mmCIF file of C-alpha atoms and ligand atoms in Angstrom:
data_model
loop_
_atom_site.group_PDB
_atom_site.id
_atom_site.type_symbol
_atom_site.label_atom_id
_atom_site.label_comp_id
_atom_site.label_asym_id
_atom_site.label_seq_id
_atom_site.Cartn_x
_atom_site.Cartn_y
_atom_site.Cartn_z
ATOM 1 C CA MET A 1272 -16.603 -58.025 -36.135
ATOM 2 C CA LYS A 1273 -19.196 -55.634 -37.639
ATOM 3 C CA ASP A 1274 -21.792 -56.805 -40.104
ATOM 4 C CA PHE A 1275 -21.075 -54.031 -42.634
ATOM 5 C CA ILE A 1276 -18.732 -51.302 -43.713
ATOM 6 C CA ILE A 1277 -20.735 -48.808 -45.792
ATOM 7 C CA VAL A 1278 -18.853 -46.419 -48.081
ATOM 8 C CA GLY A 1279 -20.834 -43.241 -48.860
ATOM 9 C CA ALA A 1280 -23.415 -41.414 -46.769
ATOM 10 C CA GLY A 1281 -25.686 -39.920 -49.418
ATOM 11 C CA LEU A 1282 -29.290 -41.098 -49.874
ATOM 12 C CA ALA A 1283 -28.059 -44.566 -50.862
ATOM 13 C CA GLY A 1284 -25.610 -45.058 -47.990
ATOM 14 C CA ILE A 1285 -27.934 -43.810 -45.259
ATOM 15 C CA SER A 1286 -30.809 -45.909 -46.666
ATOM 16 C CA PHE A 1287 -28.605 -48.963 -46.273
ATOM 17 C CA ALA A 1288 -27.476 -47.908 -42.786
ATOM 18 C CA GLU A 1289 -31.086 -47.442 -41.675
ATOM 19 C CA THR A 1290 -32.091 -50.794 -43.188
ATOM 20 C CA ALA A 1291 -29.230 -52.475 -41.342
ATOM 21 C CA LEU A 1292 -30.323 -50.803 -38.082
ATOM 22 C CA LEU A 1293 -33.895 -52.010 -38.582
ATOM 23 C CA HIS A 1294 -32.469 -55.547 -38.702
ATOM 24 C CA ASN A 1295 -30.215 -55.092 -35.674
ATOM 25 C CA SER A 1296 -27.075 -55.261 -37.809
ATOM 26 C CA THR A 1297 -23.908 -53.389 -36.892
ATOM 27 C CA PHE A 1298 -21.900 -51.149 -39.220
ATOM 28 C CA THR A 1299 -19.438 -48.326 -39.731
ATOM 29 C CA VAL A 1300 -20.102 -45.703 -42.411
ATOM 30 C CA ILE A 1301 -17.130 -44.068 -44.137
ATOM 31 C CA SER A 1302 -17.891 -40.996 -46.226
ATOM 32 C CA ASP A 1303 -16.340 -37.801 -47.492
ATOM 33 C CA LYS A 1304 -17.937 -34.825 -49.222
ATOM 34 C CA SER A 1305 -16.542 -35.402 -52.713
ATOM 35 C CA GLN A 1306 -20.024 -35.935 -54.213
ATOM 36 C CA ASN A 1307 -23.064 -33.850 -53.391
ATOM 37 C CA SER A 1308 -25.937 -35.140 -55.510
ATOM 38 C CA SER A 1309 -28.022 -35.931 -52.440
ATOM 39 C CA ILE A 1310 -27.400 -32.491 -50.947
ATOM 40 C CA VAL A 1311 -28.292 -30.637 -54.126
ATOM 41 C CA ALA A 1312 -31.363 -32.792 -54.881
ATOM 42 C CA ALA A 1313 -34.722 -31.061 -54.965
ATOM 43 C CA GLY A 1314 -35.984 -34.071 -53.050
ATOM 44 C CA LEU A 1315 -39.294 -34.362 -54.899
ATOM 45 C CA TYR A 1316 -40.990 -37.724 -55.042
ATOM 46 C CA ASN A 1317 -43.554 -38.275 -57.684
ATOM 47 C CA PRO A 1318 -44.451 -41.756 -58.894
ATOM 48 C CA VAL A 1319 -45.265 -40.675 -62.462
ATOM 49 C CA ILE A 1320 -42.753 -39.784 -65.185
ATOM 50 C CA LEU A 1321 -44.743 -36.874 -66.571
ATOM 51 C CA LYS A 1322 -42.774 -36.504 -69.795
ATOM 52 C CA ARG A 1323 -43.806 -39.972 -70.961
ATOM 53 C CA PHE A 1324 -46.827 -40.592 -68.720
ATOM 54 C CA SER A 1325 -45.305 -43.806 -67.471
ATOM 55 C CA LEU A 1326 -44.799 -45.456 -64.117
ATOM 56 C CA PRO A 1327 -41.297 -46.703 -63.377
ATOM 57 C CA LEU A 1328 -41.052 -50.359 -62.359
ATOM 58 C CA ASP A 1329 -42.671 -50.964 -58.934
ATOM 59 C CA ALA A 1330 -43.286 -47.224 -58.402
ATOM 60 C CA ALA A 1331 -46.507 -47.773 -56.445
ATOM 61 C CA LYS A 1332 -44.811 -50.328 -54.197
ATOM 62 C CA HIS A 1333 -41.818 -48.063 -53.650
ATOM 63 C CA LEU A 1334 -44.041 -45.128 -52.749
ATOM 64 C CA GLU A 1335 -45.812 -47.251 -50.162
ATOM 65 C CA TYR A 1336 -42.476 -48.317 -48.687
ATOM 66 C CA ILE A 1337 -40.796 -44.916 -48.365
ATOM 67 C CA GLY A 1338 -43.526 -43.242 -46.248
ATOM 68 C CA PRO A 1339 -43.073 -45.414 -43.128
ATOM 69 C CA PHE A 1340 -39.318 -45.717 -43.776
ATOM 70 C CA TYR A 1341 -38.737 -41.953 -43.647
ATOM 71 C CA LYS A 1342 -41.190 -41.636 -40.741
ATOM 72 C CA THR A 1343 -39.070 -44.080 -38.716
ATOM 73 C CA ILE A 1344 -35.976 -41.995 -39.435
ATOM 74 C CA GLU A 1345 -37.815 -38.786 -38.501
ATOM 75 C CA GLU A 1346 -38.678 -40.339 -35.156
ATOM 76 C CA ARG A 1347 -35.163 -41.683 -34.668
ATOM 77 C CA VAL A 1348 -33.428 -38.348 -35.335
ATOM 78 C CA GLY A 1349 -36.199 -36.048 -34.066
ATOM 79 C CA VAL A 1350 -36.360 -33.909 -37.220
ATOM 80 C CA GLN A 1351 -39.159 -33.607 -39.787
ATOM 81 C CA PHE A 1352 -37.838 -33.682 -43.345
ATOM 82 C CA ASP A 1353 -40.593 -35.491 -45.320
ATOM 83 C CA PHE A 1354 -43.409 -33.164 -46.398
ATOM 84 C CA ASN A 1355 -46.559 -33.871 -48.380
ATOM 85 C CA LEU A 1356 -46.764 -31.446 -51.261
ATOM 86 C CA PRO A 1357 -49.022 -31.439 -54.325
ATOM 87 C CA VAL A 1358 -47.310 -31.468 -57.715
ATOM 88 C CA TYR A 1359 -49.119 -29.531 -60.444
ATOM 89 C CA ARG A 1360 -48.314 -30.161 -64.084
ATOM 90 C CA LYS A 1361 -48.814 -26.951 -66.065
ATOM 91 C CA PHE A 1362 -50.746 -27.550 -69.302
ATOM 92 C CA ALA A 1363 -49.416 -25.656 -72.295
ATOM 93 C CA SER A 1364 -52.352 -26.496 -74.609
ATOM 94 C CA VAL A 1365 -55.674 -28.304 -74.976
ATOM 95 C CA GLU A 1366 -53.742 -31.187 -76.502
ATOM 96 C CA GLU A 1367 -51.730 -31.541 -73.290
ATOM 97 C CA GLN A 1368 -54.948 -31.564 -71.282
ATOM 98 C CA ASN A 1369 -56.276 -34.350 -73.517
ATOM 99 C CA ASN A 1370 -53.091 -36.384 -73.134
ATOM 100 C CA TRP A 1371 -53.451 -36.062 -69.370
ATOM 101 C CA PHE A 1372 -57.039 -37.352 -69.348
ATOM 102 C CA GLU A 1373 -56.112 -40.209 -71.661
ATOM 103 C CA ALA A 1374 -53.301 -41.197 -69.273
ATOM 104 C CA ALA A 1375 -55.569 -40.820 -66.223
ATOM 105 C CA ASP A 1376 -57.887 -43.431 -67.764
ATOM 106 C CA LYS A 1377 -55.177 -46.109 -67.688
ATOM 107 C CA PRO A 1378 -55.598 -48.403 -64.683
ATOM 108 C CA ALA A 1379 -51.946 -48.165 -63.556
ATOM 109 C CA LEU A 1380 -51.893 -44.360 -63.689
ATOM 110 C CA ALA A 1381 -55.444 -43.665 -62.488
ATOM 111 C CA PRO A 1382 -54.549 -43.639 -58.756
ATOM 112 C CA PHE A 1383 -51.928 -40.964 -59.379
ATOM 113 C CA LEU A 1384 -53.497 -38.472 -61.817
ATOM 114 C CA ALA A 1385 -56.429 -36.316 -60.649
ATOM 115 C CA THR A 1386 -59.125 -35.836 -63.253
ATOM 116 C CA ASP A 1387 -60.188 -32.286 -62.341
ATOM 117 C CA ILE A 1388 -58.332 -29.465 -64.001
ATOM 118 C CA VAL A 1389 -56.880 -27.223 -61.318
ATOM 119 C CA ARG A 1390 -57.651 -23.595 -62.159
ATOM 120 C CA THR A 1391 -55.579 -21.845 -59.615
ATOM 121 C CA ARG A 1392 -54.968 -18.757 -58.155
ATOM 122 C CA TYR A 1393 -51.326 -18.004 -58.862
ATOM 123 C CA PRO A 1394 -51.384 -14.504 -60.378
ATOM 124 C CA ALA A 1395 -47.600 -14.601 -60.791
ATOM 125 C CA LEU A 1396 -47.682 -17.955 -62.628
ATOM 126 C CA PRO A 1397 -50.429 -17.644 -65.227
ATOM 127 C CA SER A 1398 -51.666 -20.916 -66.780
ATOM 128 C CA PRO A 1399 -54.584 -20.361 -69.186
ATOM 129 C CA PHE A 1400 -55.009 -24.143 -69.688
ATOM 130 C CA GLY A 1401 -54.804 -24.916 -65.982
ATOM 131 C CA PHE A 1402 -52.865 -27.625 -64.182
ATOM 132 C CA GLY A 1403 -53.152 -31.386 -63.657
ATOM 133 C CA GLU A 1404 -52.528 -32.590 -60.109
ATOM 134 C CA VAL A 1405 -50.326 -35.633 -59.476
ATOM 135 C CA LEU A 1406 -51.488 -37.437 -56.339
ATOM 136 C CA HIS A 1407 -49.414 -38.961 -53.492
ATOM 137 C CA THR A 1408 -46.459 -36.650 -53.997
ATOM 138 C CA GLY A 1409 -44.147 -34.793 -51.650
ATOM 139 C CA TYR A 1410 -40.583 -33.856 -51.004
ATOM 140 C CA VAL A 1411 -37.784 -34.839 -48.702
ATOM 141 C CA ASP A 1412 -35.618 -31.970 -47.515
ATOM 142 C CA SER A 1413 -32.438 -33.925 -48.141
ATOM 143 C CA VAL A 1414 -30.151 -31.439 -46.382
ATOM 144 C CA LYS A 1415 -32.200 -31.741 -43.194
ATOM 145 C CA LEU A 1416 -32.291 -35.524 -43.541
ATOM 146 C CA LEU A 1417 -28.570 -35.936 -44.166
ATOM 147 C CA ASP A 1418 -27.483 -33.431 -41.513
ATOM 148 C CA ALA A 1419 -29.668 -35.099 -38.897
ATOM 149 C CA TYR A 1420 -28.681 -38.636 -39.906
ATOM 150 C CA HIS A 1421 -24.957 -37.857 -39.997
ATOM 151 C CA ALA A 1422 -25.237 -36.280 -36.519
ATOM 152 C CA PHE A 1423 -27.040 -39.420 -35.313
ATOM 153 C CA LEU A 1424 -24.314 -41.667 -36.773
ATOM 154 C CA GLN A 1425 -21.662 -39.512 -35.103
ATOM 155 C CA ARG A 1426 -23.392 -39.834 -31.730
ATOM 156 C CA GLU A 1427 -23.430 -43.596 -32.221
ATOM 157 C CA ASP A 1428 -19.741 -43.523 -33.141
ATOM 158 C CA SER A 1429 -20.651 -45.103 -36.489
ATOM 159 C CA LEU A 1430 -19.389 -42.457 -38.934
ATOM 160 C CA VAL A 1431 -15.826 -41.940 -40.134
ATOM 161 C CA GLU A 1432 -15.538 -38.772 -42.197
ATOM 162 C CA GLU A 1433 -12.734 -39.438 -44.635
ATOM 163 C CA THR A 1434 -12.049 -40.542 -48.197
ATOM 164 C CA PHE A 1435 -12.024 -44.312 -48.538
ATOM 165 C CA ASP A 1436 -8.628 -45.572 -49.709
ATOM 166 C CA TYR A 1437 -9.388 -48.611 -51.883
ATOM 167 C CA SER A 1438 -5.787 -49.810 -51.734
ATOM 168 C CA LEU A 1439 -6.134 -50.488 -47.987
ATOM 169 C CA LEU A 1440 -9.123 -52.806 -48.324
ATOM 170 C CA THR A 1441 -8.366 -56.505 -47.919
ATOM 171 C CA PHE A 1442 -10.898 -59.283 -48.179
ATOM 172 C CA ASP A 1443 -11.217 -63.027 -48.448
ATOM 173 C CA ASP A 1444 -14.067 -65.524 -48.265
ATOM 174 C CA GLY A 1445 -14.649 -64.885 -44.558
ATOM 175 C CA TYR A 1446 -14.465 -61.121 -43.974
ATOM 176 C CA VAL A 1447 -13.303 -57.714 -45.179
ATOM 177 C CA SER A 1448 -10.828 -55.520 -43.373
ATOM 178 C CA TYR A 1449 -10.123 -51.795 -43.666
ATOM 179 C CA LYS A 1450 -7.811 -49.792 -41.380
ATOM 180 C CA GLY A 1451 -8.529 -52.078 -38.436
ATOM 181 C CA ILE A 1452 -12.283 -52.294 -39.054
ATOM 182 C CA ILE A 1453 -13.305 -55.888 -39.677
ATOM 183 C CA ALA A 1454 -16.713 -56.674 -41.146
ATOM 184 C CA LYS A 1455 -18.590 -59.472 -42.824
ATOM 185 C CA HIS A 1456 -19.457 -57.342 -45.861
ATOM 186 C CA ILE A 1457 -18.691 -54.007 -47.475
ATOM 187 C CA VAL A 1458 -21.363 -52.024 -49.329
ATOM 188 C CA PHE A 1459 -20.209 -49.329 -51.726
ATOM 189 C CA ALA A 1460 -22.644 -46.421 -52.175
ATOM 190 C CA GLU A 1461 -20.443 -43.674 -53.618
ATOM 191 C CA GLY A 1462 -22.791 -42.282 -56.275
ATOM 192 C CA PHE A 1463 -20.777 -40.872 -59.177
ATOM 193 C CA GLY A 1464 -17.661 -41.509 -57.036
ATOM 194 C CA ILE A 1465 -17.891 -45.145 -58.227
ATOM 195 C CA HIS A 1466 -15.380 -44.228 -60.933
ATOM 196 C CA ALA A 1467 -12.565 -44.343 -58.365
ATOM 197 C CA ASN A 1468 -13.642 -47.795 -57.149
ATOM 198 C CA PRO A 1469 -11.425 -50.450 -58.777
ATOM 199 C CA HIS A 1470 -13.927 -53.234 -57.993
ATOM 200 C CA PHE A 1471 -16.989 -51.701 -59.627
ATOM 201 C CA ASN A 1472 -15.770 -49.049 -62.063
ATOM 202 C CA TYR A 1473 -16.283 -51.436 -64.995
ATOM 203 C CA LEU A 1474 -20.007 -50.677 -64.709
ATOM 204 C CA PRO A 1475 -21.503 -48.126 -67.125
ATOM 205 C CA LEU A 1476 -22.588 -45.452 -64.668
ATOM 206 C CA ASP A 1477 -22.467 -42.332 -66.847
ATOM 207 C CA GLY A 1478 -23.678 -39.606 -64.512
ATOM 208 C CA THR A 1479 -25.844 -36.662 -65.490
ATOM 209 C CA LYS A 1480 -24.951 -33.255 -64.173
ATOM 210 C CA GLY A 1481 -27.813 -31.216 -62.758
ATOM 211 C CA GLU A 1482 -27.920 -27.548 -61.802
ATOM 212 C CA LEU A 1483 -30.489 -25.886 -59.642
ATOM 213 C CA LEU A 1484 -31.220 -22.374 -58.336
ATOM 214 C CA ILE A 1485 -32.707 -21.200 -55.079
ATOM 215 C CA ILE A 1486 -34.662 -17.981 -55.557
ATOM 216 C CA LYS A 1487 -36.513 -15.616 -53.240
ATOM 217 C CA ALA A 1488 -39.799 -14.377 -54.709
ATOM 218 C CA ALA A 1489 -42.126 -12.661 -52.240
ATOM 219 C CA ASP A 1490 -45.047 -12.400 -54.694
ATOM 220 C CA LEU A 1491 -44.960 -15.912 -56.145
ATOM 221 C CA LYS A 1492 -47.044 -17.493 -53.364
ATOM 222 C CA LEU A 1493 -47.009 -21.113 -54.552
ATOM 223 C CA ASP A 1494 -48.499 -23.767 -52.262
ATOM 224 C CA ALA A 1495 -47.591 -26.645 -54.612
ATOM 225 C CA ALA A 1496 -44.612 -27.718 -56.680
ATOM 226 C CA VAL A 1497 -45.153 -26.723 -60.299
ATOM 227 C CA ASN A 1498 -43.816 -28.899 -63.095
ATOM 228 C CA ALA A 1499 -43.439 -27.322 -66.556
ATOM 229 C CA SER A 1500 -40.246 -27.007 -68.649
ATOM 230 C CA ILE A 1501 -38.611 -26.800 -65.199
ATOM 231 C CA PHE A 1502 -39.981 -27.370 -61.704
ATOM 232 C CA ILE A 1503 -40.514 -24.774 -58.995
ATOM 233 C CA LEU A 1504 -40.608 -26.144 -55.473
ATOM 234 C CA PRO A 1505 -41.729 -23.955 -52.541
ATOM 235 C CA LEU A 1506 -39.452 -24.227 -49.484
ATOM 236 C CA GLY A 1507 -41.234 -21.687 -47.234
ATOM 237 C CA ASN A 1508 -40.207 -18.116 -46.357
ATOM 238 C CA ASP A 1509 -40.691 -17.103 -50.036
ATOM 239 C CA LEU A 1510 -37.804 -19.360 -51.066
ATOM 240 C CA TYR A 1511 -38.113 -21.739 -54.048
ATOM 241 C CA LYS A 1512 -35.921 -24.370 -55.647
ATOM 242 C CA VAL A 1513 -35.876 -24.007 -59.429
ATOM 243 C CA GLY A 1514 -34.466 -26.795 -61.556
ATOM 244 C CA ALA A 1515 -33.085 -28.711 -63.011
ATOM 245 C CA THR A 1516 -30.735 -28.994 -65.951
ATOM 246 C CA TYR A 1517 -29.639 -32.300 -67.538
ATOM 247 C CA GLU A 1518 -26.107 -32.230 -68.909
ATOM 248 C CA TRP A 1519 -24.498 -35.434 -70.197
ATOM 249 C CA TYR A 1520 -21.012 -34.258 -71.227
ATOM 250 C CA ASP A 1521 -19.744 -31.924 -68.518
ATOM 251 C CA LYS A 1522 -18.932 -34.026 -65.434
ATOM 252 C CA SER A 1523 -17.446 -31.199 -63.368
ATOM 253 C CA PRO A 1524 -19.132 -30.643 -60.015
ATOM 254 C CA THR A 1525 -19.348 -26.852 -60.301
ATOM 255 C CA PRO A 1526 -22.292 -24.633 -61.369
ATOM 256 C CA THR A 1527 -21.965 -22.974 -64.791
ATOM 257 C CA GLU A 1528 -23.161 -19.740 -66.393
ATOM 258 C CA GLU A 1529 -24.844 -21.781 -69.192
ATOM 259 C CA GLY A 1530 -26.789 -23.799 -66.638
ATOM 260 C CA LYS A 1531 -27.912 -20.665 -64.838
ATOM 261 C CA LYS A 1532 -28.965 -18.989 -68.095
ATOM 262 C CA GLU A 1533 -30.980 -22.037 -69.166
ATOM 263 C CA LEU A 1534 -32.853 -22.063 -65.862
ATOM 264 C CA LEU A 1535 -33.439 -18.293 -65.808
ATOM 265 C CA ASP A 1536 -34.709 -18.253 -69.408
ATOM 266 C CA LYS A 1537 -37.253 -20.952 -68.567
ATOM 267 C CA LEU A 1538 -38.180 -19.325 -65.260
ATOM 268 C CA ASN A 1539 -38.759 -15.945 -66.936
ATOM 269 C CA GLU A 1540 -41.188 -17.588 -69.355
ATOM 270 C CA LEU A 1541 -43.102 -19.094 -66.444
ATOM 271 C CA ILE A 1542 -43.411 -16.404 -63.789
ATOM 272 C CA SER A 1543 -44.181 -12.722 -63.930
ATOM 273 C CA CYS A 1544 -43.053 -11.443 -60.525
ATOM 274 C CA PRO A 1545 -39.669 -10.126 -59.366
ATOM 275 C CA TYR A 1546 -37.224 -12.532 -57.733
ATOM 276 C CA LYS A 1547 -33.646 -12.744 -56.535
ATOM 277 C CA VAL A 1548 -31.277 -15.699 -57.053
ATOM 278 C CA VAL A 1549 -29.870 -16.627 -53.638
ATOM 279 C CA ALA A 1550 -27.984 -19.822 -54.509
ATOM 280 C CA HIS A 1551 -26.798 -21.813 -57.508
ATOM 281 C CA LEU A 1552 -25.950 -25.501 -56.983
ATOM 282 C CA ALA A 1553 -24.734 -28.428 -59.056
ATOM 283 C CA GLY A 1554 -24.311 -32.163 -58.593
ATOM 284 C CA ILE A 1555 -23.818 -35.314 -60.659
ATOM 285 C CA ARG A 1556 -26.743 -37.736 -60.601
ATOM 286 C CA PRO A 1557 -25.580 -41.371 -60.640
ATOM 287 C CA THR A 1558 -27.426 -42.366 -63.794
ATOM 288 C CA VAL A 1559 -27.253 -45.479 -65.971
ATOM 289 C CA LYS A 1560 -28.346 -45.368 -69.625
ATOM 290 C CA ASP A 1561 -31.219 -47.810 -69.118
ATOM 291 C CA ARG A 1562 -32.396 -45.657 -66.160
ATOM 292 C CA LYS A 1563 -32.331 -48.563 -63.724
ATOM 293 C CA PRO A 1564 -30.477 -48.904 -60.426
ATOM 294 C CA LEU A 1565 -27.219 -50.802 -60.099
ATOM 295 C CA ILE A 1566 -27.289 -53.042 -57.063
ATOM 296 C CA GLY A 1567 -25.962 -56.457 -56.124
ATOM 297 C CA THR A 1568 -22.910 -58.477 -55.232
ATOM 298 C CA HIS A 1569 -19.602 -58.436 -57.088
ATOM 299 C CA PRO A 1570 -19.484 -61.292 -59.607
ATOM 300 C CA LEU A 1571 -16.175 -62.628 -58.197
ATOM 301 C CA HIS A 1572 -16.028 -61.389 -54.597
ATOM 302 C CA LYS A 1573 -19.023 -62.333 -52.490
ATOM 303 C CA ARG A 1574 -18.217 -59.902 -49.636
ATOM 304 C CA LEU A 1575 -18.284 -56.797 -51.884
ATOM 305 C CA HIS A 1576 -21.641 -55.207 -52.738
ATOM 306 C CA LEU A 1577 -22.947 -52.182 -54.579
ATOM 307 C CA LEU A 1578 -25.867 -49.792 -54.028
ATOM 308 C CA ASN A 1579 -25.802 -47.230 -56.813
ATOM 309 C CA GLY A 1580 -27.546 -46.010 -59.977
ATOM 310 C CA LEU A 1581 -30.359 -44.192 -58.151
ATOM 311 C CA GLY A 1582 -30.299 -41.715 -61.034
ATOM 312 C CA THR A 1583 -32.912 -38.972 -60.902
ATOM 313 C CA ARG A 1584 -34.978 -40.692 -58.212
ATOM 314 C CA GLY A 1585 -32.826 -41.211 -55.150
ATOM 315 C CA VAL A 1586 -35.610 -40.327 -52.706
ATOM 316 C CA MET A 1587 -37.978 -43.003 -53.994
ATOM 317 C CA LEU A 1588 -35.377 -45.621 -54.892
ATOM 318 C CA GLY A 1589 -32.864 -45.395 -52.018
ATOM 319 C CA PRO A 1590 -34.921 -47.178 -49.323
ATOM 320 C CA PRO A 1591 -36.415 -50.013 -51.432
ATOM 321 C CA MET A 1592 -33.102 -50.697 -53.204
ATOM 322 C CA ALA A 1593 -31.326 -50.814 -49.836
ATOM 323 C CA LYS A 1594 -33.921 -53.327 -48.653
ATOM 324 C CA GLU A 1595 -33.545 -55.441 -51.783
ATOM 325 C CA LEU A 1596 -29.766 -55.484 -51.444
ATOM 326 C CA PHE A 1597 -29.881 -56.191 -47.705
ATOM 327 C CA GLU A 1598 -32.216 -59.146 -48.205
ATOM 328 C CA SER A 1599 -30.069 -60.493 -51.001
ATOM 329 C CA ILE A 1600 -26.915 -60.328 -48.860
ATOM 330 C CA ARG A 1601 -28.690 -61.987 -45.946
ATOM 331 C CA SER A 1602 -30.255 -64.764 -47.988
ATOM 332 C CA GLY A 1603 -27.528 -65.245 -50.582
ATOM 333 C CA ILE A 1604 -30.196 -65.001 -53.310
ATOM 334 C CA PRO A 1605 -29.170 -62.554 -56.075
ATOM 335 C CA VAL A 1606 -31.224 -59.354 -56.502
ATOM 336 C CA ALA A 1607 -33.878 -59.183 -59.220
ATOM 337 C CA LYS A 1608 -32.371 -58.952 -62.697
ATOM 338 C CA ALA A 1609 -34.031 -55.591 -63.506
ATOM 339 C CA ASN A 1610 -31.984 -53.732 -60.874
ATOM 340 C CA SER A 1611 -28.976 -56.021 -60.785
ATOM 341 C CA LEU A 1612 -25.443 -55.083 -61.751
ATOM 342 C CA ALA A 1613 -25.343 -58.579 -63.300
ATOM 343 C CA ARG A 1614 -27.086 -57.180 -66.399
ATOM 344 C CA PHE A 1615 -23.646 -55.833 -67.350
ATOM 345 C CA LYS A 1616 -20.714 -58.046 -68.229
ATOM 346 C CA HIS A 1617 -17.868 -58.060 -65.732
ATOM 347 C CA ILE A 1618 -14.635 -56.663 -67.101
ATOM 348 C CA ALA A 1619 -11.532 -57.092 -64.959
ATOM 349 C CA THR A 1620 -9.786 -53.717 -64.536
HETATM 350 C C1 LIG B 277 -29.908 -30.960 -59.482
HETATM 351 C C2 LIG B 277 -30.414 -32.275 -58.989
HETATM 352 C C3 LIG B 277 -31.753 -32.413 -58.642
HETATM 353 C C4 LIG B 277 -32.244 -33.633 -58.187
HETATM 354 N N1 LIG B 277 -33.553 -33.710 -57.820
HETATM 355 C C5 LIG B 277 -34.033 -34.870 -57.318
HETATM 356 C C6 LIG B 277 -35.372 -34.959 -56.872
HETATM 357 O O1 LIG B 277 -36.122 -33.982 -56.920
HETATM 358 N N2 LIG B 277 -35.819 -36.150 -56.393
HETATM 359 C C7 LIG B 277 -35.006 -37.261 -56.319
HETATM 360 O O2 LIG B 277 -35.457 -38.316 -55.863
HETATM 361 N N3 LIG B 277 -33.714 -37.198 -56.737
HETATM 362 C C8 LIG B 277 -33.223 -36.036 -57.236
HETATM 363 N N4 LIG B 277 -31.932 -35.972 -57.663
HETATM 364 C C9 LIG B 277 -31.156 -37.242 -57.737
HETATM 365 C C10 LIG B 277 -30.596 -37.633 -56.371
HETATM 366 O O3 LIG B 277 -29.850 -36.576 -55.904
HETATM 367 C C11 LIG B 277 -29.728 -38.904 -56.513
HETATM 368 O O4 LIG B 277 -30.487 -39.968 -57.005
HETATM 369 C C12 LIG B 277 -29.148 -39.330 -55.155
HETATM 370 O O5 LIG B 277 -28.677 -38.229 -54.453
HETATM 371 C C13 LIG B 277 -28.037 -40.331 -55.303
HETATM 372 O O6 LIG B 277 -27.592 -40.654 -54.014
HETATM 373 P P1 LIG B 277 -26.273 -41.482 -53.753
HETATM 374 O O7 LIG B 277 -26.176 -41.666 -52.290
HETATM 375 O O8 LIG B 277 -26.241 -42.669 -54.638
HETATM 376 O O9 LIG B 277 -25.090 -40.544 -54.283
HETATM 377 P P2 LIG B 277 -24.422 -39.237 -53.633
HETATM 378 O O10 LIG B 277 -25.437 -38.308 -53.142
HETATM 379 O O11 LIG B 277 -23.456 -38.740 -54.644
HETATM 380 O O12 LIG B 277 -23.673 -39.799 -52.359
HETATM 381 C C14 LIG B 277 -22.476 -40.528 -52.419
HETATM 382 C C15 LIG B 277 -21.686 -40.242 -51.168
HETATM 383 O O13 LIG B 277 -20.504 -41.050 -51.178
HETATM 384 C C16 LIG B 277 -19.380 -40.238 -50.904
HETATM 385 N N5 LIG B 277 -18.180 -40.829 -51.524
HETATM 386 C C17 LIG B 277 -17.942 -41.034 -52.839
HETATM 387 N N6 LIG B 277 -16.731 -41.598 -53.013
HETATM 388 C C18 LIG B 277 -16.198 -41.750 -51.774
HETATM 389 C C19 LIG B 277 -14.968 -42.252 -51.274
HETATM 390 N N7 LIG B 277 -14.001 -42.753 -52.078
HETATM 391 N N8 LIG B 277 -14.727 -42.236 -49.943
HETATM 392 C C20 LIG B 277 -15.681 -41.770 -49.082
HETATM 393 N N9 LIG B 277 -16.870 -41.278 -49.511
HETATM 394 C C21 LIG B 277 -17.119 -41.267 -50.828
HETATM 395 C C22 LIG B 277 -19.751 -38.887 -51.504
HETATM 396 O O14 LIG B 277 -18.954 -37.832 -51.033
HETATM 397 C C23 LIG B 277 -21.211 -38.789 -51.083
HETATM 398 O O15 LIG B 277 -21.328 -38.345 -49.757
HETATM 399 C C24 LIG B 277 -31.390 -34.760 -58.093
HETATM 400 C C25 LIG B 277 -30.037 -34.612 -58.407
HETATM 401 C C26 LIG B 277 -29.541 -33.389 -58.841
HETATM 402 C C27 LIG B 277 -28.082 -33.260 -59.155
#
């Protein structure tokens, strides 16, 4: 008997798999490629929500946790995917500068907002009011991470690449069983794919579509990610990720002309050098209206668990939410209310 079946191998699923490994637990991961939020993700991690100058719950603690967590994976799979990278907020006015300094004075934000205005050196991205630097930021190249982790799981014979058929799952108080795999628990981490899951689709996971471009711009020469009306993230070799859109109504997984136009209009206002669009990607972020994760154990079935709702911050939330869920399953103590699926009433479907 395995300890876990894990459904989904995006940032959530692999965070749980790695957490299980760190505790010598055994598992099989079952995943298809129906959702691609984790593959499309820019991968930035930044503890501060710059729009509102706020820190999400436990952001400092989560940031501290993800560094060593991703380092352990890098060593396990032999691939570097976590890179330190400054994030510069472009100031549009003196008022924005003042708001920044006011925020930087607050004790919770002070460790994360530098108090010198950065007057840089990007001729192709003029910023007369300068930039504010967010500290302790970086990005995870999620394609590198997922490719390397999936290959590792395959070598370990722990990955089944297929669509999970919910009708074949049986469970009782002692174990769960799926196509001959018997385990103590099953953890669902399907991102927006939760809507096909009859056990958890009563939960209000709305999903927010995001589109993103990859451009090549030889004269842009950024050595930091720039955050303005959109972000521009340098990938090396003159390639940049440019994103992202937030669309609440269209839940289709495909890129759109409207999304591309929105990004290009904003990009053209920001930069003054030539560029070429080399890719256009889209994915559905697994978002919940109150912007909190959705984790925990099914209210009626104690062997069924959920790791979802990572929203716009899968890189920072995946590992600590996996840990919280793992510890809850092991101890039988429910997860903290703030992140728990128990904040929503169970509706039998
Ligand atoms: C444009 C864009 C930009 C983003 N930028 C950032 C960023 O800069 N930083 C950041 O932290 N986050 C970012 N995000 C958010 C981040 O991508 C998500 O928080 C994260 O990827 C969610 O991971 P997940 O594993 O929950 O879901 P997913 O990545 O959707 O993974 C779920 C997996 O489960 C599989 N699955 C689903 N149903 C089934 C089934 N029935 N059977 C088998 N497998 C199944 C799917 O195919 C998929 O592999 C961005 C998202 C988008 C769309």
